[in-house]
CSV table of C-alpha atoms in Angstrom, one decimal:
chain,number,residue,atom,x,y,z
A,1,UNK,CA,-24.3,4.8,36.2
A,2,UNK,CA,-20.7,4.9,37.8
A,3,UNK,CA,-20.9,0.7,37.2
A,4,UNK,CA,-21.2,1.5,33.1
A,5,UNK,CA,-18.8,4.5,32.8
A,6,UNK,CA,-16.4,1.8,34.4
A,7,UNK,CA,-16.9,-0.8,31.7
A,8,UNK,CA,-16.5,1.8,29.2
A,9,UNK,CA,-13.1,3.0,29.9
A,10,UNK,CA,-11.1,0.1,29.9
A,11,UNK,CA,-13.1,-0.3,26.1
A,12,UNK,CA,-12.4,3.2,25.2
A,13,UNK,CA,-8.9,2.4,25.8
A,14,UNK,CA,-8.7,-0.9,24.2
A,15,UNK,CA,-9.7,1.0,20.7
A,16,UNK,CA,-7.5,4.2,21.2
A,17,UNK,CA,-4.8,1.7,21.9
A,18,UNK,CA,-5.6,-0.4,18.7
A,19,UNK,CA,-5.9,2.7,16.9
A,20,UNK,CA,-2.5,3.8,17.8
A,21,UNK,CA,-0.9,0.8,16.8
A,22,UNK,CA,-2.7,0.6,13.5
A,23,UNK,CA,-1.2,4.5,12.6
A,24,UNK,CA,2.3,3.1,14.3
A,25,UNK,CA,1.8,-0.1,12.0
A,26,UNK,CA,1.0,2.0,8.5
A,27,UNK,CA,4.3,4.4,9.4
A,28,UNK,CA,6.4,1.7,9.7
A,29,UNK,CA,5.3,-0.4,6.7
A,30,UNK,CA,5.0,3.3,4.3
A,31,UNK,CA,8.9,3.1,5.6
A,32,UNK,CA,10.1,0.1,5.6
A,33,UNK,CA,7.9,-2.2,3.1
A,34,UNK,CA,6.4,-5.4,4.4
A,35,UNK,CA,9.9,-7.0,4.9
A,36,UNK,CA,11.6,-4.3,6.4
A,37,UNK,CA,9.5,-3.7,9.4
A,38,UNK,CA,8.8,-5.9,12.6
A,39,UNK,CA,6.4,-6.0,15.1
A,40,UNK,CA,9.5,-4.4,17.8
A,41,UNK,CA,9.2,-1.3,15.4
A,42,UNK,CA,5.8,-1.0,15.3
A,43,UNK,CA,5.9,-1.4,19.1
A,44,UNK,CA,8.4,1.3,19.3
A,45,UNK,CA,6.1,3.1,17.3
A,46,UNK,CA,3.1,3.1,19.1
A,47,UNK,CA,4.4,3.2,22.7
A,48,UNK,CA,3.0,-0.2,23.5
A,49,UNK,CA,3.8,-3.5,25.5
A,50,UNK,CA,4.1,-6.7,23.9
A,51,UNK,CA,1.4,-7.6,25.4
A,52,UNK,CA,-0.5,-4.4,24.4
A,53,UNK,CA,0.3,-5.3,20.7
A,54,UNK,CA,-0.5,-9.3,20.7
A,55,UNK,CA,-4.1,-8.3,22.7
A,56,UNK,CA,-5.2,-6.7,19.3
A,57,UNK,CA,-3.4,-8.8,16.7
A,58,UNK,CA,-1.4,-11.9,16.4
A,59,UNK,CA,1.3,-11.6,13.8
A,60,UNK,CA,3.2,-9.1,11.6
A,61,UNK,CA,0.7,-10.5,9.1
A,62,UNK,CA,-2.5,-9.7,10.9
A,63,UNK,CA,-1.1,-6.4,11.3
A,64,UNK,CA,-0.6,-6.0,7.1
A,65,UNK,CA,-3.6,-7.4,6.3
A,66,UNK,CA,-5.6,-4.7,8.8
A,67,UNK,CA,-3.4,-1.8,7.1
A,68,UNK,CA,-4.5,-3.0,3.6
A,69,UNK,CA,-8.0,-3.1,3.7
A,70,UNK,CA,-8.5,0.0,5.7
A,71,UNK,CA,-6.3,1.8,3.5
A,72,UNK,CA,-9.4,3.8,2.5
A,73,UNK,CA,-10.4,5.1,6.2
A,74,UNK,CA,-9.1,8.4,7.7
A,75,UNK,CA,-10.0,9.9,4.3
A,76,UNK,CA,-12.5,12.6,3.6
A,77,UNK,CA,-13.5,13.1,0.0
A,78,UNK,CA,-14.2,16.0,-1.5
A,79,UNK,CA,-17.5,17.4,-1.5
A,80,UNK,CA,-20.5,18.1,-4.0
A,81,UNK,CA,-22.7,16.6,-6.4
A,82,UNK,CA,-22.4,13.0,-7.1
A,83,UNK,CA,-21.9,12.0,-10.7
A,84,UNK,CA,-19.0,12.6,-12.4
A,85,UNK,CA,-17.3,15.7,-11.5
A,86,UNK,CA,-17.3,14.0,-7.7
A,87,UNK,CA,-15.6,11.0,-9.3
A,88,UNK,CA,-13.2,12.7,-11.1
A,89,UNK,CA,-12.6,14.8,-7.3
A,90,UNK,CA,-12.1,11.7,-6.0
A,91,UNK,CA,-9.2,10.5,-7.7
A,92,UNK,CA,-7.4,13.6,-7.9
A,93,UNK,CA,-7.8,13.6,-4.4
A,94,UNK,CA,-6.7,10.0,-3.5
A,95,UNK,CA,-3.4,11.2,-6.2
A,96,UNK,CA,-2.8,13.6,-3.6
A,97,UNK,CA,-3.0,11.7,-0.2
A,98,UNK,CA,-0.9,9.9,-1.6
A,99,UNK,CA,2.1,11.8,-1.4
A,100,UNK,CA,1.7,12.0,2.2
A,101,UNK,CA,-0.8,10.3,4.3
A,102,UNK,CA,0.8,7.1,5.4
A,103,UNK,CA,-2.4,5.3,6.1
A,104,UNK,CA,-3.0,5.3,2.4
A,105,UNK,CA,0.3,5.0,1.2
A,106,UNK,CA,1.1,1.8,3.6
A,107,UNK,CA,-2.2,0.6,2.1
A,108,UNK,CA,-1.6,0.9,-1.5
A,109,UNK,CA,2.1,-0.6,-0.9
A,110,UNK,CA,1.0,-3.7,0.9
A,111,UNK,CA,-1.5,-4.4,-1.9
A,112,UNK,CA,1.1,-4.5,-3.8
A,113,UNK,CA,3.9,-6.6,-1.8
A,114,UNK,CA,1.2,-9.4,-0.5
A,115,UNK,CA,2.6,-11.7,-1.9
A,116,UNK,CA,5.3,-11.6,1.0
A,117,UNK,CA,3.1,-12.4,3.5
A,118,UNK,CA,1.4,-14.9,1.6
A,119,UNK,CA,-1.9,-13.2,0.6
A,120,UNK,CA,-3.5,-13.0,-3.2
A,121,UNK,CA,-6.0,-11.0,-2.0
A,122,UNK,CA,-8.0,-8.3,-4.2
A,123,UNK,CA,-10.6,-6.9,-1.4
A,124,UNK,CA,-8.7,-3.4,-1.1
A,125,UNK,CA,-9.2,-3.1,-5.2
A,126,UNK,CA,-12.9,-4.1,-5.0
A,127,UNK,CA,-13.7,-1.3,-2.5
A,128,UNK,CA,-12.6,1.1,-4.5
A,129,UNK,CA,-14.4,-0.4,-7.7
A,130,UNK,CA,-17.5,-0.2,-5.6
A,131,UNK,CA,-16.6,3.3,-4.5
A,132,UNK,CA,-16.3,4.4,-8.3
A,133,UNK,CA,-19.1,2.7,-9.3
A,134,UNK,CA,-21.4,4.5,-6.5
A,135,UNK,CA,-20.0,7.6,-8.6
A,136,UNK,CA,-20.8,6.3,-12.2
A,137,UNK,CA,-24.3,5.3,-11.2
A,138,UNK,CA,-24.7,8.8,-10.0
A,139,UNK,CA,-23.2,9.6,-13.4
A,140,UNK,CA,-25.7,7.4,-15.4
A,141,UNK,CA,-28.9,8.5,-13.8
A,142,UNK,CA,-27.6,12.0,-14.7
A,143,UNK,CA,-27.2,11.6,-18.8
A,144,UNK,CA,-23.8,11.8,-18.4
A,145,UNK,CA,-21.7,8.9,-19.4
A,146,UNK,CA,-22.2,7.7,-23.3
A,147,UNK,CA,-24.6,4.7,-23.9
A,148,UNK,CA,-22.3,2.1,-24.5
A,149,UNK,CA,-20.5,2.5,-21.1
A,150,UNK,CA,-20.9,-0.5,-18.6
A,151,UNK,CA,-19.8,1.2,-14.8
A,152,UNK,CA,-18.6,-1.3,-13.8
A,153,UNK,CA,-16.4,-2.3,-16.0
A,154,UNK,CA,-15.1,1.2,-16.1
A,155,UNK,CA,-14.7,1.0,-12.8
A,156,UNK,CA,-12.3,-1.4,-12.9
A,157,UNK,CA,-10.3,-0.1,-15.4
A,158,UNK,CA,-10.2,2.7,-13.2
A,159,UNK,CA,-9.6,1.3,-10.2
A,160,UNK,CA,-6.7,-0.2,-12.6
A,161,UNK,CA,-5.6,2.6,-14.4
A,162,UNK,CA,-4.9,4.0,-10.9
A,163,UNK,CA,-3.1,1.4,-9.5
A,164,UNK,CA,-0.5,1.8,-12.4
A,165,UNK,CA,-0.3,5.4,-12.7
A,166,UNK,CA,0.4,5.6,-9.3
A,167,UNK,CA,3.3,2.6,-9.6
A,168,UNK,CA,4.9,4.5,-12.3
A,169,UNK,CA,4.7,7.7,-10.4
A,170,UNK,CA,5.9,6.8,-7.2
A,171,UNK,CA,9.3,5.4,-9.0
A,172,UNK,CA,10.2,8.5,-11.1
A,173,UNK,CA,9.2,11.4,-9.0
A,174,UNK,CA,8.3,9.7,-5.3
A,175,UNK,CA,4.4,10.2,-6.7
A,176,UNK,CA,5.3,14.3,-6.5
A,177,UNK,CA,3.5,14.5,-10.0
A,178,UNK,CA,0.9,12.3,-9.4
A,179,UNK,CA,-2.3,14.7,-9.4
A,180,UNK,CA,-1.1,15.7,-12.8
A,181,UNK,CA,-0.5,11.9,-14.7
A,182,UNK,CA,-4.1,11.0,-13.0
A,183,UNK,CA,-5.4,14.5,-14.9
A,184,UNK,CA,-3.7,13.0,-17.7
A,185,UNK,CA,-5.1,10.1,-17.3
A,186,UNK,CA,-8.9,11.6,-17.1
A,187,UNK,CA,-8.1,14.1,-20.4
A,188,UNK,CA,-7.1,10.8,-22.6
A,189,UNK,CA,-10.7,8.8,-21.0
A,190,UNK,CA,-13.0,11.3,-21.0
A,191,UNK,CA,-13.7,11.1,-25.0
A,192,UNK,CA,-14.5,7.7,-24.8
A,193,UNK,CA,-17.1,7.4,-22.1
A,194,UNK,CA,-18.5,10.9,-21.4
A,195,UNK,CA,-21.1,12.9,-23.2
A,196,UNK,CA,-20.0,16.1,-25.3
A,197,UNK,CA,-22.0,18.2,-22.9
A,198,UNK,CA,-20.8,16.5,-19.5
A,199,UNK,CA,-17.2,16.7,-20.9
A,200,UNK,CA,-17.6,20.7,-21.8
A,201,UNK,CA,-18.7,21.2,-17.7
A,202,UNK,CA,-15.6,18.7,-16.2
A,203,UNK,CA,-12.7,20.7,-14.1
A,204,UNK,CA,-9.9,18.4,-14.0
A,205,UNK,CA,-8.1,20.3,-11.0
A,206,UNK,CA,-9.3,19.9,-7.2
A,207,UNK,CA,-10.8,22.6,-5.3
A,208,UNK,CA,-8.3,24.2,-2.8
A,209,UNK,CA,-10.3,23.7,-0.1
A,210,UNK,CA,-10.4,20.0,-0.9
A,211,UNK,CA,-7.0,19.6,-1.4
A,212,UNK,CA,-6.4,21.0,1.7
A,213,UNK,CA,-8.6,18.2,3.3
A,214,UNK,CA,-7.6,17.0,6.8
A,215,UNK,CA,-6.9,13.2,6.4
A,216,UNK,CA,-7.6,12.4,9.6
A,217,UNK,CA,-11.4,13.0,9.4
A,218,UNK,CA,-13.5,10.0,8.3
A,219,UNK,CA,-15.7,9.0,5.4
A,220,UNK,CA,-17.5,5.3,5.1
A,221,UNK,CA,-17.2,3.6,1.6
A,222,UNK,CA,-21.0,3.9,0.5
A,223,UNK,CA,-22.0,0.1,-0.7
């Protein structure tokens, strides 16, 4: 038994310490962009050796591409009743972890700026189409979306939709009026894809307790 809690310890350490230095890693690159930070600053960051940092990841690049796609973890969505309503949650929640979780934020930026490290690379958008879709097929089974609609290709005009409004938000008000362009965005969509009746139920405001929401508690993309 003492043997096996040995073994352990050096592993639980080894995924604290990688843990660490992916936080450190999406700080630094919220800050600085892709080009602006380097592996000393993320280093600095953490509190780790060099040898620390190059046990878990090889390059600056390795270190992007690991912030990227797990821009979505950390993140605990709002609660309820799939379908819909939870969909519509979800994005108004992801507007507002945007203004200040850097996990997200450093995720969303390096989708956008990986072209500087070489990358064309859509993964982080198709997890969130899947994401949305999940919620659509909830929305379907549930009479609630109009008969034409295909989910997943709303779901990536979503996913798009998103990526924009958040763009054009974060250069004229540093995404402070995010939550209200993605309501926006919702009121203007709405008419063309939901039912009268599902439309007539829809709040286009988060809960408080949800928007309260700890981001450091963890949800698992459902596939």
């Amino acid at each position: 038994m003492a043997e096996r809690k040995t073994e352990r310890a050096p592993q639980n350490r080894a995924i604290q310490t990688k843990a660490t230095i992916l936080r450190a890693a999406a700080e630094v690159f919220d800050e600085f962009g892709f080009s602006g930070a380097s592996i000393s600053k993320i280093m600095k960051r953490a509190d780790v050796t060099q040898g620390g940092m190059y046990f878990h990841f090889a390059s600056k690049e390795e270190l992007a591409y690991a912030v990227m796609v797990g821009q979505g973890e950390g993140l605990e969505f709002p609660a309820g009743e799939d379908g819909l309503q939870r969909l519509v949650d979800i994005t108004l929640y992801l507007a507002d972890q945007l203004r200040h979780n850097p996990v997200l934020r450093a995720g969303v930026r390096l989708a956008v700026e990986q072209g500087e490290f070489g990358l064309r690379d859509d993964v982080a958008y198709q997890a969130w189409v899947l994401e949305f879709r999940q919620q659509l097929r909830f929305a379907r089974a549930k009479g609630e979306l109009q008969p034409d609609v295909d989910d997943h290709e709303l779901a990536w005009i979503l996913v798009s939709s998103f990526t924009g409004a958040q763009l054009f938000s974060q250069m004229s008000t540093g995404r402070a009026d995010l939550p209200q362009r993605i309501a926006s965005l919702w009121r203007y969509l709405l008419p063309a894809v939901a039912t009268e009746e599902a439309r007539g139920a829809l709040r286009l405001t988060l809960p408080e307790a949800a928007a309260k929401a700890e981001p450091e508690a963890k949800t698992e993309p459902k596939g």
